[in-house]
Amino acid sequence: MDRDEFAARTETVKQRLYRTAYLYLGSEADALEAVDEAVYQALRGLRKLREPALFETWLTRILINECHRELRRRKRLAGEDALPETAGPDAYDALPLKDAVRRLPEELRLVVILRFFAGYTQAETAAALRVPQGTVATRQRKALQVLRLELGEEEQT
């Protein structure tokens, strides 16, 4: 893959990458920075891409690593892994849902963000997280059960 093809393919997935980063980090500025850094790292490591057909999955994995790096940095600075309260993409803006997703364990939260808010398929999510598709299905089911319980309890209180 040459740089022109890289630029064209990156441009087609940039919105999806931003949405993923935003939902993961909860901040527009941090999401933009994470996407920019992921694209930069991908361009630097373009020779490492063995299968151009898996470009989007590969780039998403780099983005997830950047998001993890940012969360670790926040944790060091703030002493806790708190996400800032900001307005964001439409479906995620409902406060009870946002809070419930934020409270999920990281492995479940990632599956929910990629599958339902960023629009990745189960296969794409599995590839991006480097886990079997069955694991994604199990984590998705578990996350949805937890969210139903939490959101159901909130409605009753």
XYZ file of N, CA, C and O in Angstrom:
628
model
N 0.857 -1.177 0.000
C 0.000 0.000 0.000
C 0.897 1.233 0.000
O 1.798 1.351 0.818
N 0.620 2.164 -0.914
C 1.404 3.388 -0.960
C 0.731 4.480 -0.120
O -0.359 4.290 0.404
N 1.395 5.628 -0.018
C 0.893 6.713 0.835
C -0.425 7.302 0.335
O -1.267 7.714 1.133
N -0.602 7.351 -0.975
C -1.860 7.886 -1.522
C -3.030 6.989 -1.150
O -4.095 7.465 -0.753
N -2.845 5.680 -1.289
C -3.898 4.741 -0.917
C -4.155 4.809 0.588
O -5.297 4.761 1.038
N -3.072 4.929 1.364
C -3.200 5.075 2.806
C -4.063 6.291 3.139
O -4.995 6.205 3.942
N -3.765 7.421 2.509
C -4.511 8.655 2.778
C -5.985 8.492 2.405
O -6.875 8.909 3.161
N -6.247 7.884 1.246
C -7.630 7.713 0.804
C -8.402 6.783 1.742
O -9.537 7.079 2.131
N -7.789 5.674 2.129
C -8.475 4.711 3.008
C -8.655 5.287 4.407
O -9.668 5.036 5.059
N -7.684 6.048 4.869
C -7.787 6.677 6.187
C -8.929 7.683 6.203
O -9.692 7.750 7.161
N -9.049 8.450 5.135
C -10.107 9.456 5.059
C -11.491 8.814 5.132
O -12.406 9.367 5.742
N -11.653 7.618 4.566
C -12.962 6.967 4.574
C -13.347 6.444 5.963
O -14.528 6.277 6.234
N -12.381 6.189 6.826
C -12.691 5.634 8.157
C -12.468 6.633 9.289
O -12.699 6.312 10.450
N -12.049 7.843 8.966
C -11.695 8.819 10.006
C -12.865 9.139 10.940
O -12.685 9.243 12.153
N -14.063 9.285 10.410
C -15.231 9.596 11.237
C -15.516 8.454 12.212
O -15.818 8.674 13.381
N -15.412 7.241 11.731
C -15.634 6.064 12.571
C -14.567 5.977 13.664
O -14.862 5.653 14.808
N -13.331 6.297 13.313
C -12.243 6.298 14.303
C -12.490 7.368 15.368
O -12.323 7.118 16.561
N -12.902 8.566 14.914
C -13.164 9.641 15.865
C -14.276 9.231 16.837
O -14.163 9.419 18.047
N -15.329 8.681 16.284
C -16.468 8.271 17.115
C -16.031 7.244 18.166
O -16.399 7.339 19.334
N -15.224 6.288 17.753
C -14.706 5.281 18.682
C -13.862 5.935 19.775
O -14.052 5.661 20.963
N -12.951 6.798 19.372
C -12.071 7.465 20.344
C -12.879 8.351 21.287
O -12.635 8.363 22.497
N -13.853 9.076 20.743
C -14.663 9.946 21.588
C -15.437 9.143 22.637
O -15.464 9.491 23.811
N -16.042 8.063 22.187
C -16.823 7.257 23.120
C -15.937 6.590 24.159
O -16.357 6.364 25.286
N -14.740 6.302 23.789
C -13.813 5.673 24.727
C -13.230 6.684 25.697
O -13.108 6.424 26.885
N -12.877 7.873 25.204
C -12.197 8.866 26.038
C -13.139 9.915 26.626
O -12.821 10.518 27.648
N -14.269 10.182 25.969
C -15.234 11.136 26.505
C -14.875 12.589 26.318
O -15.489 13.459 26.921
N -13.911 12.879 25.480
C -13.479 14.259 25.278
C -13.177 14.475 23.796
O -12.438 13.696 23.194
N -13.743 15.552 23.225
C -13.505 15.839 21.813
C -12.027 16.051 21.520
O -11.493 15.489 20.569
N -11.382 16.872 22.331
C -9.971 17.183 22.092
C -9.103 15.929 22.187
O -8.239 15.698 21.335
N -9.341 15.135 23.217
C -8.557 13.907 23.375
C -8.832 12.922 22.249
O -7.929 12.224 21.783
N -10.086 12.863 21.788
C -10.434 11.955 20.693
C -9.734 12.378 19.404
O -9.171 11.541 18.692
N -9.758 13.671 19.108
C -9.085 14.161 17.906
C -7.591 13.883 17.972
O -6.977 13.456 16.994
N -7.013 14.124 19.129
C -5.587 13.875 19.311
C -5.258 12.384 19.161
O -4.273 12.024 18.531
N -6.103 11.525 19.727
C -5.871 10.078 19.629
C -5.963 9.608 18.177
O -5.153 8.795 17.727
N -6.946 10.122 17.435
C -7.082 9.744 16.020
C -5.867 10.219 15.239
O -5.280 9.455 14.459
N -5.461 11.462 15.457
C -4.294 11.982 14.754
C -3.049 11.151 15.063
O -2.274 10.810 14.167
N -2.854 10.835 16.323
C -1.688 10.045 16.722
C -1.752 8.637 16.136
O -0.741 8.098 15.684
N -2.945 8.042 16.130
C -3.101 6.698 15.562
C -2.792 6.702 14.071
O -2.100 5.799 13.567
N -3.272 7.696 13.353
C -2.994 7.791 11.919
C -1.500 7.992 11.691
O -0.901 7.360 10.808
N -0.891 8.834 12.499
C 0.558 9.051 12.396
C 1.324 7.757 12.648
O 2.228 7.395 11.885
N 0.966 7.049 13.718
C 1.646 5.786 14.041
C 1.424 4.750 12.934
O 2.327 3.987 12.600
N 0.230 4.727 12.376
C -0.068 3.789 11.291
C 0.772 4.113 10.056
O 1.311 3.208 9.409
N 0.892 5.386 9.729
C 1.700 5.782 8.583
C 3.165 5.389 8.793
O 3.816 4.870 7.878
N 3.647 5.615 10.003
C 5.036 5.231 10.315
C 5.241 3.718 10.217
O 6.296 3.265 9.820
N 4.221 2.951 10.590
C 4.346 1.496 10.593
C 3.677 0.824 9.414
O 3.366 -0.369 9.479
N 3.421 1.583 8.357
C 2.687 1.052 7.205
C 3.319 -0.215 6.634
O 2.621 -1.121 6.196
N 4.636 -0.307 6.671
C 5.316 -1.500 6.146
C 4.983 -2.749 6.959
O 5.141 -3.861 6.483
N 4.517 -2.578 8.192
C 4.184 -3.714 9.057
C 2.818 -4.311 8.739
O 2.492 -5.394 9.216
N 2.010 -3.604 7.949
C 0.685 -4.097 7.576
C 0.846 -5.229 6.579
O 1.250 -5.024 5.442
N 0.549 -6.441 7.019
C 0.743 -7.620 6.177
C -0.404 -7.833 5.201
O -0.195 -8.281 4.086
N -1.630 -7.551 5.656
C -2.808 -7.768 4.818
C -3.568 -6.461 4.645
O -4.293 -6.041 5.537
N -3.417 -5.817 3.490
C -4.119 -4.547 3.263
C -5.643 -4.648 3.431
O -6.293 -3.661 3.756
N -6.205 -5.820 3.263
C -7.651 -5.993 3.447
C -8.065 -5.741 4.895
O -9.216 -5.404 5.165
N -7.133 -5.887 5.818
C -7.425 -5.679 7.246
C -7.005 -4.294 7.727
O -6.816 -4.071 8.920
N -6.877 -3.362 6.796
C -6.405 -2.019 7.120
C -7.209 -1.352 8.233
O -6.659 -0.840 9.203
N -8.539 -1.360 8.102
C -9.376 -0.664 9.088
C -9.245 -1.291 10.478
O -9.152 -0.585 11.481
N -9.212 -2.610 10.530
C -9.052 -3.301 11.809
C -7.700 -2.972 12.427
O -7.593 -2.712 13.625
N -6.664 -2.979 11.600
C -5.303 -2.663 12.051
C -5.250 -1.243 12.609
O -4.723 -1.005 13.699
N -5.831 -0.294 11.880
C -5.835 1.096 12.319
C -6.669 1.278 13.591
O -6.290 2.032 14.490
N -7.757 0.552 13.700
C -8.589 0.616 14.910
C -7.814 0.105 16.114
O -7.899 0.670 17.206
N -7.053 -0.957 15.946
C -6.237 -1.498 17.038
C -5.212 -0.467 17.502
O -4.990 -0.282 18.701
N -4.597 0.219 16.560
C -3.636 1.278 16.901
C -4.363 2.378 17.681
O -3.852 2.886 18.692
N -5.567 2.738 17.243
C -6.359 3.757 17.938
C -6.695 3.326 19.366
O -6.576 4.110 20.307
N -7.098 2.090 19.533
C -7.421 1.590 20.878
C -6.192 1.671 21.775
O -6.283 2.078 22.941
N -5.040 1.333 21.235
C -3.800 1.449 22.014
C -3.538 2.898 22.416
O -3.104 3.168 23.541
N -3.805 3.828 21.508
C -3.636 5.252 21.827
C -4.613 5.683 22.925
O -4.255 6.446 23.817
N -5.839 5.193 22.856
C -6.828 5.515 23.889
C -6.389 4.964 25.247
O -6.511 5.649 26.264
N -5.870 3.746 25.251
C -5.354 3.170 26.499
C -4.218 4.024 27.051
O -4.158 4.273 28.262
N -3.346 4.462 26.179
C -2.214 5.304 26.601
C -2.733 6.592 27.252
O -2.231 7.013 28.299
N -3.745 7.208 26.636
C -4.315 8.437 27.186
C -4.983 8.189 28.538
O -4.833 8.977 29.478
N -5.701 7.089 28.680
C -6.346 6.786 29.961
C -5.308 6.523 31.054
O -5.504 6.935 32.205
N -4.221 5.866 30.696
C -3.149 5.658 31.687
C -2.538 6.986 32.108
O -2.247 7.217 33.278
N -2.360 7.885 31.131
C -1.805 9.206 31.439
C -2.744 9.965 32.383
O -2.320 10.561 33.371
N -4.041 9.916 32.098
C -5.027 10.570 32.970
C -4.980 9.995 34.374
O -5.085 10.728 35.355
N -4.864 8.688 34.443
C -4.853 8.021 35.742
C -3.650 8.486 36.560
O -3.763 8.747 37.752
N -2.518 8.589 35.895
C -1.314 9.075 36.596
C -1.500 10.506 37.071
O -1.116 10.859 38.172
N -2.089 11.354 36.229
C -2.256 12.764 36.577
C -3.338 12.992 37.622
O -3.181 13.804 38.522
N -4.452 12.283 37.505
C -5.590 12.530 38.391
C -5.682 11.548 39.550
O -6.423 11.784 40.489
N -4.975 10.450 39.459
C -5.044 9.455 40.517
C -6.262 8.564 40.407
O -6.513 7.728 41.254
N -7.070 8.732 39.361
C -8.239 7.881 39.150
C -8.512 7.797 37.666
O -8.068 8.609 36.890
N -9.280 6.821 37.267
C -9.593 6.584 35.867
C -10.947 7.171 35.523
O -11.818 6.504 34.991
N -11.156 8.442 35.848
C -12.440 9.090 35.600
C -12.466 9.680 34.203
O -11.483 10.232 33.746
N -13.587 9.577 33.536
C -13.770 10.180 32.226
C -14.490 11.511 32.418
O -15.412 11.608 33.211
N -14.084 12.537 31.681
C -14.738 13.830 31.843
C -16.162 13.813 31.312
O -16.487 13.056 30.412
N -17.002 14.667 31.877
C -18.381 14.809 31.414
C -18.393 15.820 30.272
O -18.108 16.990 30.470
N -18.695 15.371 29.073
C -18.801 16.266 27.931
C -19.946 15.811 27.065
O -20.368 14.668 27.133
N -20.429 16.704 26.231
C -21.476 16.331 25.274
C -20.821 15.592 24.128
O -19.669 15.817 23.818
N -21.555 14.714 23.493
C -20.933 13.964 22.421
C -21.912 13.378 21.453
O -23.044 13.831 21.357
N -21.469 12.351 20.727
C -22.312 11.757 19.699
C -23.693 11.378 20.227
O -23.851 10.908 21.342
N -24.663 11.620 19.370
C -26.086 11.524 19.672
C -26.535 10.374 20.570
O -27.046 10.600 21.651
N -26.386 9.145 20.176
C -26.936 8.019 20.936
C -26.279 7.868 22.305
O -26.880 7.341 23.228
N -25.060 8.329 22.427
C -24.323 8.156 23.666
C -24.645 9.260 24.669
O -24.290 9.174 25.821
N -25.326 10.287 24.214
C -25.555 11.455 25.046
C -26.552 11.241 26.179
O -26.566 12.015 27.121
N -27.387 10.229 26.104
C -28.357 9.984 27.172
C -27.582 9.684 28.449
O -26.873 8.701 28.537
N -27.713 10.535 29.444
C -26.889 10.460 30.650
C -26.920 9.113 31.353
O -25.866 8.571 31.661
N -28.082 8.504 31.591
C -28.056 7.204 32.263
C -27.281 6.153 31.459
O -26.543 5.363 32.025
N -27.423 6.183 30.138
C -26.692 5.229 29.302
C -25.199 5.504 29.363
O -24.398 4.585 29.520
N -24.819 6.763 29.255
C -23.404 7.139 29.303
C -22.774 6.670 30.618
O -21.711 6.070 30.624
N -23.443 6.940 31.713
C -22.913 6.535 33.017
C -22.853 5.016 33.159
O -21.893 4.480 33.697
N -23.883 4.345 32.676
C -23.915 2.880 32.776
C -22.799 2.262 31.943
O -22.117 1.331 32.402
N -22.574 2.764 30.742
C -21.488 2.243 29.896
C -20.143 2.539 30.538
O -19.248 1.693 30.563
N -19.994 3.724 31.099
C -18.735 4.116 31.744
C -18.395 3.190 32.922
O -17.228 2.930 33.198
N -19.417 2.666 33.596
C -19.180 1.803 34.763
C -18.877 0.353 34.386
O -18.488 -0.427 35.247
N -19.077 -0.005 33.124
C -18.778 -1.379 32.709
C -17.282 -1.661 32.826
O -16.465 -0.756 32.633
N -16.915 -2.909 33.107
C -15.494 -3.262 33.058
C -14.960 -2.971 31.652
O -15.698 -3.050 30.665
N -13.698 -2.643 31.562
C -13.113 -2.199 30.296
C -13.348 -3.172 29.144
O -13.711 -2.759 28.043
N -13.188 -4.469 29.376
C -13.354 -5.424 28.268
C -14.789 -5.426 27.738
O -15.015 -5.605 26.549
N -15.763 -5.189 28.602
C -17.162 -5.117 28.163
C -17.454 -3.763 27.524
O -18.156 -3.670 26.518
N -16.903 -2.704 28.117
C -17.115 -1.349 27.609
C -16.598 -1.224 26.171
O -17.269 -0.652 25.311
N -15.426 -1.786 25.911
C -14.859 -1.714 24.565
C -15.761 -2.384 23.538
O -15.971 -1.857 22.443
N -16.298 -3.538 23.864
C -17.181 -4.251 22.951
C -18.432 -3.414 22.674
O -18.849 -3.266 21.522
N -19.022 -2.844 23.697
C -20.230 -2.023 23.526
C -19.931 -0.812 22.643
O -20.687 -0.501 21.716
N -18.837 -0.139 22.906
C -18.485 1.051 22.128
C -18.263 0.694 20.659
O -18.812 1.338 19.763
N -17.471 -0.333 20.419
C -17.182 -0.705 19.029
C -18.417 -1.229 18.299
O -18.677 -0.866 17.155
N -19.192 -2.074 18.948
C -20.335 -2.708 18.287
C -21.513 -1.755 18.089
O -22.066 -1.670 17.006
N -21.895 -1.039 19.138
C -23.153 -0.297 19.092
C -23.007 1.187 18.800
O -23.926 1.801 18.272
N -21.903 1.783 19.163
C -21.759 3.210 18.945
C -20.870 3.537 17.762
O -21.061 4.543 17.098
N -19.866 2.709 17.480
C -18.990 2.957 16.339
C -19.424 2.165 15.111
O -18.929 2.397 14.022
N -20.327 1.192 15.288
C -20.888 0.477 14.152
C -20.040 -0.647 13.587
O -20.246 -1.062 12.449
N -19.116 -1.157 14.343
C -18.297 -2.268 13.865
C -19.096 -3.567 13.916
O -19.943 -3.744 14.782
N -18.795 -4.481 12.992
C -19.427 -5.792 13.015
C -18.771 -6.615 14.121
O -17.729 -6.246 14.651
N -19.362 -7.757 14.398
C -18.784 -8.638 15.407
C -17.392 -9.106 14.981
O -16.461 -9.146 15.789
N -17.222 -9.421 13.709
C -15.920 -9.867 13.196
C -14.884 -8.746 13.268
O -13.736 -8.980 13.666
N -15.278 -7.520 12.909
C -14.358 -6.384 12.986
C -13.969 -6.091 14.434
O -12.812 -5.788 14.730
N -14.936 -6.187 15.330
C -14.661 -5.964 16.752
C -13.684 -7.010 17.271
O -12.723 -6.685 17.973
N -13.909 -8.266 16.912
C -13.018 -9.348 17.340
C -11.601 -9.119 16.829
O -10.624 -9.263 17.582
N -11.486 -8.727 15.576
C -10.157 -8.482 15.003
C -9.479 -7.290 15.671
O -8.284 -7.342 15.985
N -10.231 -6.223 15.912
C -9.654 -5.028 16.536
C -9.193 -5.300 17.965
O -8.180 -4.775 18.412
N -9.930 -6.141 18.671
C -9.585 -6.441 20.067
C -8.658 -7.650 20.191
O -8.239 -7.995 21.294
N -8.431 -8.302 19.057
C -7.577 -9.500 19.022
C -8.092 -10.598 19.934
O -7.353 -11.170 20.740
N -9.384 -10.860 19.829
C -10.026 -11.948 20.575
C -10.906 -12.724 19.599
O -11.291 -12.190 18.556
N -11.244 -13.973 19.926
C -12.141 -14.736 19.050
C -13.534 -14.092 18.972
O -13.968 -13.408 19.900
N -14.220 -14.346 17.879
C -15.556 -13.800 17.685
C -16.515 -14.276 18.774
O -17.379 -13.526 19.221
N -16.353 -15.496 19.224
C -17.195 -16.016 20.300
C -17.017 -15.223 21.585
O -17.975 -15.028 22.340
N -15.797 -14.775 21.838
C -15.523 -13.960 23.024
C -16.251 -12.624 22.925
O -16.817 -12.140 23.905
N -16.248 -12.046 21.732
C -16.969 -10.785 21.526
C -18.461 -10.991 21.783
O -19.106 -10.192 22.460
N -19.002 -12.091 21.262
C -20.427 -12.380 21.459
C -20.747 -12.548 22.936
O -21.755 -12.020 23.433
N -19.897 -13.263 23.655
C -20.108 -13.476 25.091
C -20.024 -12.154 25.851
O -20.878 -11.861 26.698
N -19.009 -11.342 25.554
C -18.858 -10.052 26.235
C -20.020 -9.123 25.908
O -20.490 -8.374 26.768
N -20.483 -9.180 24.673
C -21.627 -8.356 24.275
C -22.867 -8.750 25.063
O -23.560 -7.884 25.609
N -23.139 -10.042 25.138
C -24.301 -10.510 25.908
C -24.194 -10.096 27.370
O -25.156 -9.594 27.960
N -23.028 -10.286 27.941
C -22.821 -9.951 29.352
C -22.997 -8.439 29.581
O -23.650 -8.024 30.538
N -22.423 -7.640 28.685
C -22.531 -6.187 28.821
C -23.985 -5.742 28.721
O -24.442 -4.900 29.503
N -24.721 -6.311 27.782
C -26.126 -5.938 27.627
C -26.949 -6.342 28.847
O -27.851 -5.601 29.261
N -26.645 -7.495 29.440
C -27.343 -7.909 30.664
C -27.086 -6.916 31.785
O -28.008 -6.488 32.484
N -25.817 -6.530 31.947
C -25.455 -5.580 33.002
C -26.141 -4.235 32.755
O -26.698 -3.635 33.680
N -26.120 -3.775 31.503
C -26.754 -2.486 31.191
C -28.264 -2.530 31.426
O -28.827 -1.577 31.960
N -28.897 -3.639 31.046
C -30.344 -3.768 31.286
C -30.649 -3.699 32.776
O -31.589 -3.034 33.199
N -29.846 -4.400 33.578
C -30.051 -4.378 35.027
C -29.867 -2.969 35.576
O -30.707 -2.479 36.334
N -28.777 -2.330 35.196
C -28.497 -0.994 35.725
C -29.532 0.025 35.281
O -30.014 0.818 36.078
N -29.860 0.021 34.001
C -30.818 1.002 33.493
C -32.218 0.705 33.991
O -33.004 1.619 34.242
N -32.543 -0.563 34.161
C -33.848 -0.943 34.712
C -33.989 -0.492 36.143
O -35.035 0.013 36.553
N -32.916 -0.642 36.929
C -32.937 -0.211 38.328
C -33.064 1.300 38.431
O -33.770 1.829 39.268
N -32.362 2.035 37.532
C -32.423 3.483 37.575
C -33.810 4.004 37.266
O -34.250 4.988 37.807
N -34.502 3.327 36.338
C -35.859 3.765 35.987
C -36.812 3.589 37.167
O -37.740 4.340 37.346
N -36.594 2.550 37.994
C -37.494 2.264 39.106
C -37.227 3.143 40.320
O -38.087 3.316 41.135
N -36.015 3.700 40.428
C -35.705 4.517 41.609
C -36.120 5.944 41.443
O -36.394 6.452 40.439
